[in-house]
Amino acid sequence: MKKRTFLKGAAAAVALPLAMTGPAFAQEKTKVGFIYVGPINDGGWTQHHHESAMKMVEEIGEDKVEMVYQESVPEGPDAERAMTQMALGGADIIFTTSFGYMDPTINVAAKFPDVNFEHATGYKTADNVSAYSARFYEGRAVMGTIAGHMTKSNVLGYIASVPIPEVVRGINSAYIHAKKVNPDVEMKIIWLYTWMDPAKEADAARTLIEQGADVIFQHTDSTAPLAAAQNAGNVIGFGQAGDMSEYAPSPRVSSIIDNWAPYYVSRVKATMDGTWESHSVWEGINTGMVGIGDITDAVPAEVKAEAEAMRDAISAGEYHPFTGPLKKQDGSDWLAEGEVADDGTLAGMNFYVEGLTGEIPQ
Amino acid sequence: MDLSAINPVLLVASLMVAATPILLAAIGELVVEKAGVLNLGVEGMMITGAICGFAVAVETGSPLMGFVGAAAGGAGLSLLFVALTQYALANQVASGLSLTLFGLGLSALIGQRYVGERPPPAQRLDLPVLSDLPVVGRILFSHDLMVYVGLALVVAVWAMLKFTRAGLILRAVGENHEAAHALGYKVRRIRILAILFGGACAGMGGAYISLLRVPQWVDGMTAGTGWIALALVVFASWKPGRVLLGAYLFGGVTVLQLNLQAAGLAIPVEYLSMSPYLITILVLVIMSSHRSGAPASLGRTFHASQ
């Protein structure tokens, strides 16, 4: 409580002189705020947002922008407080970098019409709220292909975080492509209800390994599952959000890298010259927002070539990871032969494809 | 659903690993509370121990030295609590909470250099014949040293409280500090020792997470384990045996629910995720329903002049 009262006081103290000196004072430097869900050194999701943010500052110049950030902000009501504080502190544009900040961002944005908001991985927008996200499922397709070839036990483990469409897309995409190259694979899924809890992630990875999985996918942010894979031996995994190259060449055989820097640069520049407009973007391998990390020598050359060919095909727009024929888990038809999933269905994906077991928590 | 995928032997072995951090922290806090002091800073001492142990292990290359460093780090942070509550006579609840906040910040500061580092691997116990026994060998004789240290500490604390004069004095201080003082016991000194012991245990519990269970350093990686340990002491009615039971139950259900999820059990995941908390609380509350064993002077400030 004490800390909170102090912060409020501090926010008020910052806000007061700004209110008195008017907008001219605030416009000297463009103030850019970032709200992070984890610590900036988590080795994954938040770290890559932060590194992209710092690249943005470097590129535009420290004399023109000032970056402020708050890390480990819980998803939920407390996020509104953090955003409000940042907006009161004179931020011109605020990036909120987790799915769970969606409604708080919309709420706070309504109170600060002059501040631009950018929400990552959500789908709601407003006049001053943009949504931006990356097509991580494109990367999962490449990882799934590698996994299908590499598994010897034919059991794949998937550490899922929070049941939202983005995570479900990743599971489906990885499973479809593993199955395509190896019809015998089965996938075991554990939901952790957290983006970041190294102890739980490690427990989950160990559990999956004990149940026979020799490939571990993770949609959580720390490197703990890779550490567990390494201790177990003969188990591979993939870097998530960051390259996690400290675990290369094995267990980390490749990775999905988030690269937000170009987007941050363009949006902050748009804010500076007044051309910022609300939009909703969803970029993939083609623009570089989703990067595929180096595929190591632990993967046989022909598998590597196949994975890279898929990466290039997706990037060139020749192949879509969700191309029919595909059925839903209950056996009903989803996509006909050659049909490609539309973005609307993907954005709200709440079903498993045929062959996956278990239910998605609702 | 395929329950045959769950290997009960590995399950029991994993639950002992999952339970050890909570067990270490809880048994330390039990001694602190038995001495009549309520230290809510367990989480802070755990995370400080986690990074101190990690740093020492990385620098020296010895996991054992890491745990020594972790104990020192946890005890060191608890000195702050000692200064606040035993000398400045500050409120224990507020001091404990601030200790947690401070510990989280301090650990993040120390930890900046250690992100991405990997600690030296700890050896698992490997006895010639015993460790190779089927079932029993994996469950009883193939753990890392700290699992046994945790168990030994529980037995030692139980025996100390029940059978020794030192234990009697500790309990006297916790039950009625004025009376203990009148009898000539050094209330403050005994409490300081108990707080330091609690800090050292919490530190080792934190280091168990950063050195063995995960093993790597991430900010805030104890993720609330300290609070679970605190609650466990209360629900266990301040009895070492029940702390052990509660910690293993919690660790067991945690590991079991992950196994059930992976095996595809048809129970909604939400219920599985909350089950460790629910079952542990339920069992311990039912067991302690007849009376509460809280030390009478718990959380009360003592000064010899009063």
XYZ file of N, CA, C and O in Angstrom, chain A residues 2-3 39-43 47 71 186-193 196-200 202-204 206-208 210-212 222-225 227-228 230-231 246-248 357-359 361-362, chain B residues 2 5-7 10-11 14 17-18 94 101 108 111-112 115-118 209 212-223 225 254-255 257-264 266 269-270 273 277:
376
model
N 1.895 1.179 0.808
C 2.763 2.347 0.933
C 3.357 2.727 -0.412
O 3.348 3.875 -0.825
N 3.813 1.664 -1.120
C 4.470 1.889 -2.395
C 3.493 2.534 -3.367
O 3.821 3.443 -4.105
N 9.658 -9.273 -16.513
C 10.869 -8.466 -16.325
C 11.621 -8.310 -17.652
O 11.525 -9.184 -18.519
N 12.369 -7.213 -17.806
C 13.002 -6.936 -19.099
C 14.144 -7.890 -19.405
O 14.693 -7.865 -20.488
N 14.487 -8.747 -18.458
C 15.558 -9.709 -18.749
C 15.036 -11.137 -18.680
O 15.731 -12.042 -18.269
N 13.775 -11.350 -19.121
C 13.220 -12.694 -19.033
C 13.809 -13.637 -20.073
O 13.545 -14.825 -20.065
N 14.603 -13.075 -20.995
C 15.196 -13.929 -22.017
C 14.241 -14.250 -23.143
O 14.593 -14.966 -24.059
N 11.835 -9.244 -22.973
C 13.179 -8.795 -23.325
C 13.217 -8.325 -24.781
O 13.851 -7.331 -25.112
N 7.964 -2.597 -15.901
C 8.011 -4.041 -16.147
C 7.161 -4.789 -15.136
O 6.755 -4.247 -14.118
N 1.785 -37.767 -31.672
C 0.705 -37.270 -30.822
C 1.263 -36.104 -30.012
O 2.474 -35.973 -29.831
N 0.353 -35.227 -29.576
C 0.813 -34.043 -28.853
C 0.162 -33.972 -27.488
O -1.048 -34.085 -27.359
N 1.007 -33.808 -26.470
C 0.512 -33.630 -25.112
C 0.614 -32.155 -24.749
O 1.651 -31.535 -24.968
N -0.458 -31.625 -24.199
C -0.510 -30.182 -23.952
C -0.731 -29.917 -22.464
O -1.580 -30.540 -21.843
N 0.063 -29.013 -21.912
C -0.146 -28.594 -20.518
C -0.402 -27.091 -20.494
O 0.377 -26.311 -21.053
N -1.494 -26.703 -19.879
C -1.797 -25.268 -19.728
C -1.306 -24.791 -18.370
O -1.615 -25.393 -17.345
N -0.571 -23.685 -18.370
C 0.000 -23.207 -17.103
C -0.691 -21.962 -16.555
O -0.459 -21.569 -15.425
N -1.496 -21.303 -17.357
C -2.163 -20.065 -16.921
C -1.183 -18.998 -16.467
O -1.444 -18.258 -15.527
N 4.849 -16.457 -17.496
C 6.211 -16.393 -16.986
C 6.250 -16.913 -15.557
O 5.815 -16.236 -14.652
N 6.686 -18.131 -15.360
C 6.902 -18.674 -14.019
C 7.887 -19.829 -14.183
O 7.489 -20.968 -14.421
N 9.189 -19.517 -14.093
C 10.208 -20.510 -14.445
C 10.030 -21.853 -13.743
O 10.219 -22.901 -14.364
N 9.634 -21.827 -12.457
C 9.524 -23.093 -11.731
C 8.413 -23.957 -12.331
O 8.574 -25.154 -12.551
N 7.274 -23.325 -12.618
C 6.161 -24.076 -13.211
C 6.518 -24.567 -14.608
O 6.169 -25.684 -14.994
N 9.449 -25.270 -15.731
C 10.384 -26.385 -15.622
C 9.652 -27.661 -15.221
O 9.898 -28.734 -15.779
N 8.727 -27.542 -14.258
C 7.945 -28.719 -13.847
C 7.167 -29.290 -15.018
O 7.106 -30.507 -15.211
N 6.555 -28.391 -15.795
C 5.742 -28.849 -16.921
C 6.616 -29.560 -17.952
O 6.247 -30.623 -18.465
N 9.433 -31.066 -17.436
C 9.861 -32.368 -16.901
C 8.732 -33.391 -16.977
O 8.948 -34.557 -17.310
N 7.517 -32.930 -16.652
C 6.376 -33.844 -16.716
C 6.199 -34.386 -18.124
O 6.006 -35.591 -18.330
N 6.268 -33.496 -19.117
C 6.098 -33.925 -20.500
C 7.188 -34.908 -20.899
O 6.933 -35.910 -21.569
N 8.884 -36.848 -18.871
C 8.642 -38.117 -18.170
C 7.575 -38.935 -18.876
O 7.576 -40.160 -18.835
N 6.642 -38.248 -19.529
C 5.590 -38.981 -20.235
C 5.985 -39.294 -21.672
O 5.137 -39.600 -22.501
N 7.248 -39.159 -21.965
C 7.736 -39.672 -23.243
C 7.992 -38.641 -24.318
O 8.448 -38.998 -25.402
N 10.100 -17.922 -20.410
C 11.448 -18.080 -19.866
C 12.168 -19.238 -20.544
O 11.577 -20.023 -21.283
N 13.451 -19.359 -20.272
C 14.241 -20.424 -20.884
C 14.234 -21.700 -20.038
O 14.944 -22.644 -20.351
N 13.417 -21.723 -18.981
C 13.401 -22.883 -18.087
C 13.101 -24.201 -18.809
O 13.757 -25.210 -18.528
N 12.124 -24.240 -19.753
C 11.871 -25.524 -20.433
C 13.100 -26.030 -21.189
O 13.343 -27.243 -21.237
N 16.194 -25.495 -20.327
C 17.114 -26.012 -19.321
C 16.707 -27.420 -18.906
O 17.549 -28.311 -18.750
N 15.400 -27.632 -18.761
C 14.909 -28.970 -18.398
C 15.208 -29.966 -19.512
O 15.597 -31.109 -19.259
N 17.616 -29.819 -21.604
C 19.045 -30.093 -21.607
C 19.424 -31.112 -20.538
O 20.197 -32.030 -20.784
N 18.844 -30.937 -19.340
C 19.147 -31.879 -18.264
C 18.693 -33.288 -18.612
O 19.334 -34.260 -18.226
N 21.749 -19.303 -26.203
C 22.649 -19.874 -25.202
C 22.394 -21.375 -25.030
O 23.214 -22.073 -24.456
N 21.256 -21.871 -25.555
C 20.991 -23.305 -25.477
C 21.244 -24.006 -26.814
O 20.889 -25.160 -26.999
N 21.829 -23.285 -27.794
C 22.178 -23.905 -29.067
C 23.488 -24.668 -28.897
O 24.268 -24.349 -27.995
N -5.880 -34.098 -28.742
C -6.753 -34.583 -27.687
C -6.923 -33.497 -26.634
O -6.206 -32.507 -26.627
N -7.856 -33.717 -25.737
C -8.091 -32.748 -24.674
C -8.973 -31.621 -25.143
O -9.379 -31.546 -26.306
N -9.298 -30.739 -24.195
C -10.154 -29.622 -24.523
C -9.426 -28.327 -24.250
O -8.571 -28.261 -23.383
N -9.297 -25.011 -22.462
C -10.010 -24.404 -21.327
C -10.768 -23.163 -21.797
O -10.241 -22.402 -22.606
N -11.974 -23.012 -21.343
C -12.762 -21.851 -21.806
C -12.805 -20.773 -20.735
O -12.876 -21.054 -19.589
N -4.935 -41.333 -21.305
C -3.997 -42.442 -21.240
C -3.201 -42.331 -19.947
O -2.116 -41.778 -19.909
N 0.501 -43.466 -19.195
C 1.691 -42.677 -19.502
C 2.331 -42.119 -18.238
O 3.478 -41.694 -18.242
N 1.555 -42.069 -17.152
C 2.089 -41.519 -15.909
C 2.867 -42.599 -15.183
O 2.333 -43.659 -14.861
N 4.112 -42.301 -14.911
C 4.950 -43.240 -14.199
C 4.950 -42.873 -12.714
O 5.486 -41.843 -12.324
N 8.364 -41.929 -11.070
C 8.868 -40.603 -11.431
C 8.008 -39.512 -10.811
O 8.489 -38.448 -10.452
N 6.719 -39.804 -10.677
C 5.799 -38.826 -10.082
C 6.207 -38.519 -8.643
O 6.316 -37.360 -8.242
N 9.412 -36.608 -8.586
C 9.233 -35.202 -8.969
C 8.567 -34.403 -7.868
O 8.858 -33.225 -7.684
N 10.959 -33.110 -5.408
C 11.691 -31.951 -5.925
C 10.809 -30.707 -5.874
O 11.232 -29.639 -5.433
N 9.553 -30.847 -6.289
C 8.657 -29.685 -6.325
C 8.364 -29.163 -4.921
O 8.100 -27.984 -4.734
N 4.286 -4.835 8.856
C 4.771 -3.847 7.888
C 6.233 -4.109 7.540
O 6.630 -4.054 6.370
N 9.288 -6.603 -0.517
C 9.456 -5.647 -1.619
C 10.927 -5.344 -1.850
O 11.424 -5.329 -2.974
N 16.803 -8.355 -8.107
C 16.834 -7.972 -9.525
C 18.108 -7.183 -9.821
O 18.726 -7.334 -10.879
N 20.991 -9.533 -9.737
C 20.848 -10.531 -10.787
C 21.148 -10.033 -12.184
O 21.263 -10.836 -13.110
N 21.282 -8.720 -12.366
C 21.457 -8.189 -13.718
C 22.608 -8.859 -14.471
O 22.529 -9.121 -15.652
N 21.875 -12.916 -15.758
C 20.837 -13.375 -16.674
C 21.489 -14.167 -17.807
O 22.476 -13.741 -18.392
N 20.933 -15.346 -18.089
C 21.469 -16.154 -19.188
C 22.637 -17.024 -18.786
O 23.077 -17.865 -19.551
N 23.166 -16.820 -17.560
C 24.246 -17.682 -17.082
C 23.677 -19.046 -16.715
O 22.514 -19.176 -16.386
N 24.525 -20.045 -16.755
C 24.064 -21.351 -16.302
C 24.869 -21.791 -15.096
O 26.096 -21.708 -15.101
N 15.351 -23.387 -6.058
C 14.648 -23.096 -7.315
C 15.626 -22.642 -8.387
O 15.613 -23.129 -9.511
N 18.613 -25.726 -8.825
C 18.302 -27.118 -9.144
C 16.993 -27.281 -9.903
O 16.921 -28.012 -10.876
N 15.962 -26.604 -9.466
C 14.663 -26.914 -10.043
C 14.525 -26.309 -11.424
O 13.948 -26.910 -12.314
N 15.061 -25.098 -11.637
C 14.831 -24.483 -12.956
C 15.894 -24.815 -14.014
O 15.493 -25.239 -15.102
N 17.178 -24.838 -13.849
C 18.045 -23.975 -13.051
C 18.591 -22.818 -13.901
O 19.328 -23.031 -14.846
N 18.244 -21.651 -13.537
C 18.762 -20.422 -14.145
C 18.229 -19.253 -13.311
O 17.419 -19.451 -12.412
N 18.712 -18.058 -13.629
C 18.221 -16.902 -12.890
C 17.256 -16.093 -13.747
O 17.554 -15.748 -14.883
N 16.091 -15.815 -13.199
C 15.114 -14.928 -13.823
C 14.552 -14.049 -12.718
O 14.301 -14.530 -11.615
N 14.369 -12.781 -12.999
C 13.778 -11.870 -12.009
C 12.475 -12.441 -11.455
O 11.641 -12.932 -12.216
N 12.319 -12.336 -10.146
C 11.041 -12.718 -9.547
C 10.690 -14.175 -9.737
O 9.529 -14.545 -9.777
N 11.691 -15.024 -9.838
C 11.431 -16.401 -10.224
C 10.788 -17.235 -9.128
O 10.226 -18.289 -9.412
N 10.828 -16.782 -7.883
C 10.174 -17.572 -6.840
C 8.653 -17.483 -6.971
O 7.946 -18.362 -6.483
N 8.177 -16.426 -7.633
C 6.777 -16.331 -8.045
C 5.770 -16.729 -6.965
O 4.859 -17.513 -7.198
N 6.212 -18.410 -4.079
C 6.440 -19.601 -3.264
C 6.535 -19.246 -1.779
O 6.073 -19.999 -0.921
N 0.586 -30.551 -7.311
C 1.087 -29.722 -8.410
C 1.613 -30.588 -9.545
O 1.259 -30.406 -10.712
N 2.453 -31.550 -9.185
C 3.042 -32.413 -10.208
C 1.970 -33.328 -10.814
O 1.933 -33.556 -12.014
N -1.222 -32.765 -11.158
C -2.154 -32.104 -12.081
C -1.491 -31.867 -13.434
O -2.145 -31.960 -14.469
N -0.175 -31.598 -13.425
C 0.525 -31.463 -14.709
C 0.494 -32.786 -15.462
O 0.255 -32.836 -16.668
N 0.715 -33.879 -14.720
C 0.695 -35.198 -15.342
C -0.680 -35.528 -15.901
O -0.794 -36.085 -16.988
N -1.717 -35.177 -15.125
C -3.068 -35.476 -15.589
C -3.393 -34.675 -16.838
O -4.017 -35.160 -17.767
N -2.945 -33.412 -16.858
C -3.164 -32.594 -18.050
C -2.490 -33.216 -19.262
O -3.075 -33.327 -20.330
N -1.226 -33.605 -19.073
C -0.478 -34.153 -20.197
C -1.084 -35.477 -20.654
O -1.055 -35.805 -21.833
N -1.664 -36.217 -19.718
C -2.275 -37.489 -20.074
C -3.657 -37.291 -20.684
O -4.284 -38.231 -21.139
N -4.136 -36.047 -20.652
C -5.410 -35.750 -21.302
C -6.622 -36.140 -20.483
O -7.636 -36.555 -21.020
N -10.065 -35.946 -18.581
C -11.226 -35.146 -18.979
C -11.767 -34.312 -17.829
O -12.961 -34.274 -17.584
N -9.223 -27.979 -17.165
C -7.892 -27.599 -16.724
C -7.934 -26.607 -15.565
O -7.082 -26.606 -14.691
N -8.970 -25.752 -15.556
C -9.064 -24.753 -14.494
C -9.090 -25.432 -13.128
O -8.435 -24.993 -12.187
N -5.719 -26.809 -12.215
C -4.754 -25.776 -11.842
C -4.970 -25.282 -10.418
O -4.026 -24.929 -9.728
N -3.792 -25.845 -4.419
C -4.129 -24.910 -3.349
C -5.316 -25.423 -2.550
O -5.311 -25.462 -1.315
